[in-house]
PDB file of C-alpha atoms in Angstrom:
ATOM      1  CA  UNK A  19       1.114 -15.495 -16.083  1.00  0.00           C
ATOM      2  CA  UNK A  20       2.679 -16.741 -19.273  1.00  0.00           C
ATOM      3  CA  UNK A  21       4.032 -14.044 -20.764  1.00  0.00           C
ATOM      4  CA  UNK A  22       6.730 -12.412 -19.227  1.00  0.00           C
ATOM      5  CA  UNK A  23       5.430  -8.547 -20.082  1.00  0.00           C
ATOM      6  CA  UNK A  24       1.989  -9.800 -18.676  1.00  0.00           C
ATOM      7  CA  UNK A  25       2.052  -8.560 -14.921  1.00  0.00           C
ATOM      8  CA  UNK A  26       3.263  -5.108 -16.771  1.00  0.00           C
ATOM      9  CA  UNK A  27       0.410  -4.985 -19.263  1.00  0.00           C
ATOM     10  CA  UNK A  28      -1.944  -5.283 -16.294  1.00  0.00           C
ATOM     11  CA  UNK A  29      -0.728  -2.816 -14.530  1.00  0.00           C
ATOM     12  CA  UNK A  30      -0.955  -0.441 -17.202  1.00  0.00           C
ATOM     13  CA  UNK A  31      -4.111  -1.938 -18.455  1.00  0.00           C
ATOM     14  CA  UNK A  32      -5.426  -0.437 -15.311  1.00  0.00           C
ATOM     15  CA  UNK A  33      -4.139   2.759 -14.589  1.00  0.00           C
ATOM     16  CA  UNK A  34      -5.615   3.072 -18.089  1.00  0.00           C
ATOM     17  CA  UNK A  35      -8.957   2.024 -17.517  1.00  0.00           C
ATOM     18  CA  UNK A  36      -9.136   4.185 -13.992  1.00  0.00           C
ATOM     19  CA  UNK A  37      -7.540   7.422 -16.334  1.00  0.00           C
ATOM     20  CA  UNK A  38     -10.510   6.818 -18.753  1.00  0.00           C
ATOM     21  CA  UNK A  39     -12.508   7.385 -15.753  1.00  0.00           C
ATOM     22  CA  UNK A  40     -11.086  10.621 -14.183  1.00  0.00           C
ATOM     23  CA  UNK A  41      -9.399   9.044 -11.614  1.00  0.00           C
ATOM     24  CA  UNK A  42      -5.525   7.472 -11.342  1.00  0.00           C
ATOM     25  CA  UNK A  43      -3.955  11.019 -12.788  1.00  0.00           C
ATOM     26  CA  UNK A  44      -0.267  12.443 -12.355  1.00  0.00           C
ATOM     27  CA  UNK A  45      -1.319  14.907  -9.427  1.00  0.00           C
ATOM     28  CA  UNK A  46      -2.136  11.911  -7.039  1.00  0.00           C
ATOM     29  CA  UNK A  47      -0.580   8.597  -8.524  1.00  0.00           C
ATOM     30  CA  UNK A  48       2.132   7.594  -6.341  1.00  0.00           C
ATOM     31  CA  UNK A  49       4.951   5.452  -8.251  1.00  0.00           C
ATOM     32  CA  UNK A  50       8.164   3.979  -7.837  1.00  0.00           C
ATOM     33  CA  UNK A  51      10.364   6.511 -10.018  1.00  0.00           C
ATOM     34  CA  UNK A  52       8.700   9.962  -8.743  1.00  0.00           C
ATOM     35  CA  UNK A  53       8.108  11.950  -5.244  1.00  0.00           C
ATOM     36  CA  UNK A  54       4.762  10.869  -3.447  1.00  0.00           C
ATOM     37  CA  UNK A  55       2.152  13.104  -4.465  1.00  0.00           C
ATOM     38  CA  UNK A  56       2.511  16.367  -2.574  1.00  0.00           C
ATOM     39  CA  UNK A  57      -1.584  16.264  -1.367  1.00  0.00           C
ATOM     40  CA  UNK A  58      -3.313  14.991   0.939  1.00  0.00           C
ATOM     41  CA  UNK A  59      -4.515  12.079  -1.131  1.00  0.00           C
ATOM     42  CA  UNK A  60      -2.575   9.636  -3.102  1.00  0.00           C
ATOM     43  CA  UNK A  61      -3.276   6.652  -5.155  1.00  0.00           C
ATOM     44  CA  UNK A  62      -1.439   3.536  -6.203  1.00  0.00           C
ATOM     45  CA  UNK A  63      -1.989   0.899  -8.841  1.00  0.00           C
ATOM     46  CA  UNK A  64      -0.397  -2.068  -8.165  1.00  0.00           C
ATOM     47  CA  UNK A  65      -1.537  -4.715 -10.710  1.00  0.00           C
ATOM     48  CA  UNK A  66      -5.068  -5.404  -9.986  1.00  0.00           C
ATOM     49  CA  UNK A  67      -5.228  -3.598  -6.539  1.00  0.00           C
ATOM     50  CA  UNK A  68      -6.236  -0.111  -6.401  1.00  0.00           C
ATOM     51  CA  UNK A  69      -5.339   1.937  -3.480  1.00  0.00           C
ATOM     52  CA  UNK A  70      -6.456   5.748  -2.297  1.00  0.00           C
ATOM     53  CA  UNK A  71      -4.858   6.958   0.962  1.00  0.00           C
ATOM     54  CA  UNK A  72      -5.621  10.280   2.220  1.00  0.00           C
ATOM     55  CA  UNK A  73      -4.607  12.244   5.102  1.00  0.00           C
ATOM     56  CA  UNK A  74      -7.116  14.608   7.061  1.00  0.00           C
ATOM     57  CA  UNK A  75      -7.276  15.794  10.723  1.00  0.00           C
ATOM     58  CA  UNK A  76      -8.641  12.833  12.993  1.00  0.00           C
ATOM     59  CA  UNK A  77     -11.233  15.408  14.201  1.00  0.00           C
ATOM     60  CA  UNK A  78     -12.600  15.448  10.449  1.00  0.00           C
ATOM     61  CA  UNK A  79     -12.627  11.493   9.940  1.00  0.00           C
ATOM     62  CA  UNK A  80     -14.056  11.195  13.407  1.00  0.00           C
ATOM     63  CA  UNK A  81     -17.283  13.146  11.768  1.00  0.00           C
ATOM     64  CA  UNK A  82     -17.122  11.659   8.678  1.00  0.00           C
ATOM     65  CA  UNK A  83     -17.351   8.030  10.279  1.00  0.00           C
ATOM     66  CA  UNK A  84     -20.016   9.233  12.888  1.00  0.00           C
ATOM     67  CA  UNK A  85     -22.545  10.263  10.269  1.00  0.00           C
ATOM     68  CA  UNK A  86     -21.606   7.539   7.547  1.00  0.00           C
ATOM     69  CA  UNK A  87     -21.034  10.560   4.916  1.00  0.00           C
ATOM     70  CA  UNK A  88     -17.636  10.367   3.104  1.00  0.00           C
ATOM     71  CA  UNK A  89     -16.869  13.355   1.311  1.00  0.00           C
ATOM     72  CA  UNK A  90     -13.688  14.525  -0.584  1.00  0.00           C
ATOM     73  CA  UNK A  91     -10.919  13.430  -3.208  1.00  0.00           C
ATOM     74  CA  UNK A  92     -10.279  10.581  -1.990  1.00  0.00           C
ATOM     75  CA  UNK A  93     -14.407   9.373  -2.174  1.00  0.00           C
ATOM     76  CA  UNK A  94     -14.424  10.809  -5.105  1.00  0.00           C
ATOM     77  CA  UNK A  95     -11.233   8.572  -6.473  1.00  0.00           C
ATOM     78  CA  UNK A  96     -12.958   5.262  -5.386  1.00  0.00           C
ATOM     79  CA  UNK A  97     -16.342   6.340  -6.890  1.00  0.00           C
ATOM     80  CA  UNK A  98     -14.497   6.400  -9.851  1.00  0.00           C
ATOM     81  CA  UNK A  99     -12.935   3.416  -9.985  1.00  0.00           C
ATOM     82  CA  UNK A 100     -15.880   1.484  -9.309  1.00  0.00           C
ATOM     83  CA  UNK A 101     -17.804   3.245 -12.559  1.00  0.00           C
ATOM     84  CA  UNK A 102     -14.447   2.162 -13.934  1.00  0.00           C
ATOM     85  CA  UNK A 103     -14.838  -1.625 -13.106  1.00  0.00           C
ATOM     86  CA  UNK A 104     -18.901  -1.188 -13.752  1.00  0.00           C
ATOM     87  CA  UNK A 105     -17.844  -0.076 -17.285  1.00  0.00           C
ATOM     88  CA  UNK A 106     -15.619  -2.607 -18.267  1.00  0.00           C
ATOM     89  CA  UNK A 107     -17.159  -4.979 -17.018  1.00  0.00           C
ATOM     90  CA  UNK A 108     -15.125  -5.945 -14.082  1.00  0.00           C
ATOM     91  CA  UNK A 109     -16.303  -7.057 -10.872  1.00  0.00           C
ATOM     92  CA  UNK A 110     -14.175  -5.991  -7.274  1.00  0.00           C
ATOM     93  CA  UNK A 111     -12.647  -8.548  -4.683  1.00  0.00           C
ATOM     94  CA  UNK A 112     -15.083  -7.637  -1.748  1.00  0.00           C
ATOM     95  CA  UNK A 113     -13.057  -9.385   0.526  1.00  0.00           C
ATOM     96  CA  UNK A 114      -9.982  -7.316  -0.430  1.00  0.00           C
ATOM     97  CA  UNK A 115     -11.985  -4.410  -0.207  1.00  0.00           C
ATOM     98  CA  UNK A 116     -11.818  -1.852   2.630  1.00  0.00           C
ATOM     99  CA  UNK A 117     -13.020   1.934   2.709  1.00  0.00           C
ATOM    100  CA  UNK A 118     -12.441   4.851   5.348  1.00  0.00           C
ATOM    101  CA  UNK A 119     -10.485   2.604   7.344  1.00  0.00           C
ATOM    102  CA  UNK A 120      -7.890   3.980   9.476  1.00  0.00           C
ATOM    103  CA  UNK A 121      -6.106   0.296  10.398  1.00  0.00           C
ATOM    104  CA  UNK A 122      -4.994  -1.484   7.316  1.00  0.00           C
ATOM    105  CA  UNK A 123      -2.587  -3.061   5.380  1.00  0.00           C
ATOM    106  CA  UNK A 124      -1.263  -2.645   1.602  1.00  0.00           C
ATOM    107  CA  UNK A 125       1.830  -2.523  -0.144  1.00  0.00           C
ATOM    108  CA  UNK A 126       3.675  -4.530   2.608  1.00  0.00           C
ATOM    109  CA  UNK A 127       3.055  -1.617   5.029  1.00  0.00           C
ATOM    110  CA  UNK A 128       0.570  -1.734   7.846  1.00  0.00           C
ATOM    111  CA  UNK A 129      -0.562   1.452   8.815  1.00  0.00           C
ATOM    112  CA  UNK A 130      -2.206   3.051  12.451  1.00  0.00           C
ATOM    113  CA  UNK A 131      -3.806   5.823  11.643  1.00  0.00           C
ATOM    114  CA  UNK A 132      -4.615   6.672  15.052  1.00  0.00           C
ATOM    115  CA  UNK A 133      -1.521   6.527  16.144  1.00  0.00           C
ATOM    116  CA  UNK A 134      -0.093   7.746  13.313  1.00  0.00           C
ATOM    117  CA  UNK A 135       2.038   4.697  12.755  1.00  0.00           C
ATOM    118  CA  UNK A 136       3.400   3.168   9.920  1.00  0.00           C
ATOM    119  CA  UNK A 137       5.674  -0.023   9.568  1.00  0.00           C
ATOM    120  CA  UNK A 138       6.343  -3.226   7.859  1.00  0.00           C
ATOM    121  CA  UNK A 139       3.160  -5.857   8.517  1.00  0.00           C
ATOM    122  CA  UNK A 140       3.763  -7.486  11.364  1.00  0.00           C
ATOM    123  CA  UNK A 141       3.241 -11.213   9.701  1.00  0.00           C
ATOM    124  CA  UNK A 142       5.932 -10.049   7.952  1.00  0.00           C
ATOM    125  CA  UNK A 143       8.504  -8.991  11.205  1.00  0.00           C
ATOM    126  CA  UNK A 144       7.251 -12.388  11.751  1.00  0.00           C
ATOM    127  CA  UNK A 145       8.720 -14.510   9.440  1.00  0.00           C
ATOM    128  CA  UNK A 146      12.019 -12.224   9.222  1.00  0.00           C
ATOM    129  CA  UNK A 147      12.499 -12.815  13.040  1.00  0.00           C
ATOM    130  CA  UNK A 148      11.886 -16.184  12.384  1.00  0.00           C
ATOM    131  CA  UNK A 149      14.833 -16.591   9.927  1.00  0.00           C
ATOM    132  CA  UNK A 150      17.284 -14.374  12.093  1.00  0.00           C
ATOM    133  CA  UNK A 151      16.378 -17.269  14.994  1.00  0.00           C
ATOM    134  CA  UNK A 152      17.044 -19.980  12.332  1.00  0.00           C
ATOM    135  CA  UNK A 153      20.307 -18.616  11.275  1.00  0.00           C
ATOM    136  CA  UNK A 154      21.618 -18.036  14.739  1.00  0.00           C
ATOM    137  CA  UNK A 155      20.652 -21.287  15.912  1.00  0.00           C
ATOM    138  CA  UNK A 156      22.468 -23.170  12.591  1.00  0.00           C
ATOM    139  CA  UNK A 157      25.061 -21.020  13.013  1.00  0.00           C
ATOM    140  CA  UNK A 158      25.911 -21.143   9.274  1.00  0.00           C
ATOM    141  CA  UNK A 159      23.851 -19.844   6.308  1.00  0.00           C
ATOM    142  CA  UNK A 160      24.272 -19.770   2.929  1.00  0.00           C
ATOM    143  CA  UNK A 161      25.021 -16.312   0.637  1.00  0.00           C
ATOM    144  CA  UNK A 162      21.691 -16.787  -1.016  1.00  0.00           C
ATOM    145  CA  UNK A 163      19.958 -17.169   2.395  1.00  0.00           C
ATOM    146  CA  UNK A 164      22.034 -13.512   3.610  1.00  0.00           C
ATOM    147  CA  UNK A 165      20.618 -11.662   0.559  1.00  0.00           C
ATOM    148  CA  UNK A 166      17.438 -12.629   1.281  1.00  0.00           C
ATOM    149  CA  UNK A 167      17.695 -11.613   4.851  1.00  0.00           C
ATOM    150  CA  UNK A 168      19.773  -8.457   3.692  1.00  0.00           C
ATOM    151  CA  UNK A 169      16.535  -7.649   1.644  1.00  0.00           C
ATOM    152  CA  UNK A 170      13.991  -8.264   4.321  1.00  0.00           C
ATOM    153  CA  UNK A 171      15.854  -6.157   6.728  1.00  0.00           C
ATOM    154  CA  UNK A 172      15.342  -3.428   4.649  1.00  0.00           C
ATOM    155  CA  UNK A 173      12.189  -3.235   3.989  1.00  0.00           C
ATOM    156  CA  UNK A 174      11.468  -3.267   7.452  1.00  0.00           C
ATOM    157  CA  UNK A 175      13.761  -0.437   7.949  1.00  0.00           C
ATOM    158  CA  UNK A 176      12.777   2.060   5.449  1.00  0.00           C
ATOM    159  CA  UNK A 177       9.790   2.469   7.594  1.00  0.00           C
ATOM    160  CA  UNK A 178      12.052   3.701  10.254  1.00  0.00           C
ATOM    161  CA  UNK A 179      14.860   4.966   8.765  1.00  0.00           C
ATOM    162  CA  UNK A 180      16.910   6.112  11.913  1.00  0.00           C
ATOM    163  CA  UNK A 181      16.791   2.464  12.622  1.00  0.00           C
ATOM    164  CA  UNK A 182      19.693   2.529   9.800  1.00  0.00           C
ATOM    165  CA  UNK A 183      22.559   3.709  11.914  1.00  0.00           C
ATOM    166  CA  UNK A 184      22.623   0.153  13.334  1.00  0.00           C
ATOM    167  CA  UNK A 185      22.835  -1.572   9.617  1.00  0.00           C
ATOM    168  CA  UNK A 186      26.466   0.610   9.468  1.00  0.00           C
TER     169      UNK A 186
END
């Protein structure tokens, strides 16, 4: 991206544009340095994506999804944003786009909502499996390599943090 502040000015280019709007404000923007937002609905900026997750009884999203009517603060957020993008003008990914969905994946987290499951994506398990094998089988890896690994593992435990007790 050339400049080294650029990803940052993005970002904040964003959350700007979506706060000019009414939408992306402290009671419900999620970030790395604060609590989650203590709602039912939180949103997160992360450069160019925007992302609105809210919780509600299956029973109600059940009737929201049988008669195509999507009410609440979290429809509201996303109508927002897109007068947002309308405004400036700046047109959305439709292929990254996905609404009222309860199975998707953002942030490095794939989510169930059925089942009420969250965890890290399983392309990424994948791959972290993959280099566990790869180590085993050389036998021998390098510190560089072990970092990495250290820093995979992790992620994919913080989505089950019990699953720490076996890191000690």
């Amino acid at each position: 991206m050339g400049d080294i502040n650029a990803t940052d000015l993005a970002q904040i280019g964003h959350v700007n544009l979506l706060r000019e709007h009414g939408a992306a404000g402290s009671d419900v923007l999620g970030t790395y340095t604060e609590p989650l937002p203590s709602g039912s609905v939180a949103q997160f900026i992360m450069v160019d994506d925007n992302i609105v997750t809210r919780v509600l009884p299956r029973v109600d999203h059940q009737a929201q999804t049988e008669s195509g009517c999507y009410e609440g603060a979290d429809a509201d957020l996303l109508a927002k944003g897109d007068e947002a993008y309308a405004a400036a003008p700046l047109e959305p990914k439709l292929s990254k786009r996905f609404r009222f969905s309860t199975h998707f994946t953002c942030l490095g987290a794939s989510v169930d909502g059925d089942e009420g499951f969250v965890a890290a994506s399983g392309e990424f398990l994948v791959q972290v499996l993959g280099l566990i094998n790869a180590i085993l089988r050389a036998g021998l890896a390098s510190g560089e390599v072990l970092s990495l690994l250290s820093g995979c593992l992790a992620h994919s435990l913080q989505y089950r943090r019990p699953a720490w007790c076996y890191v000690d």
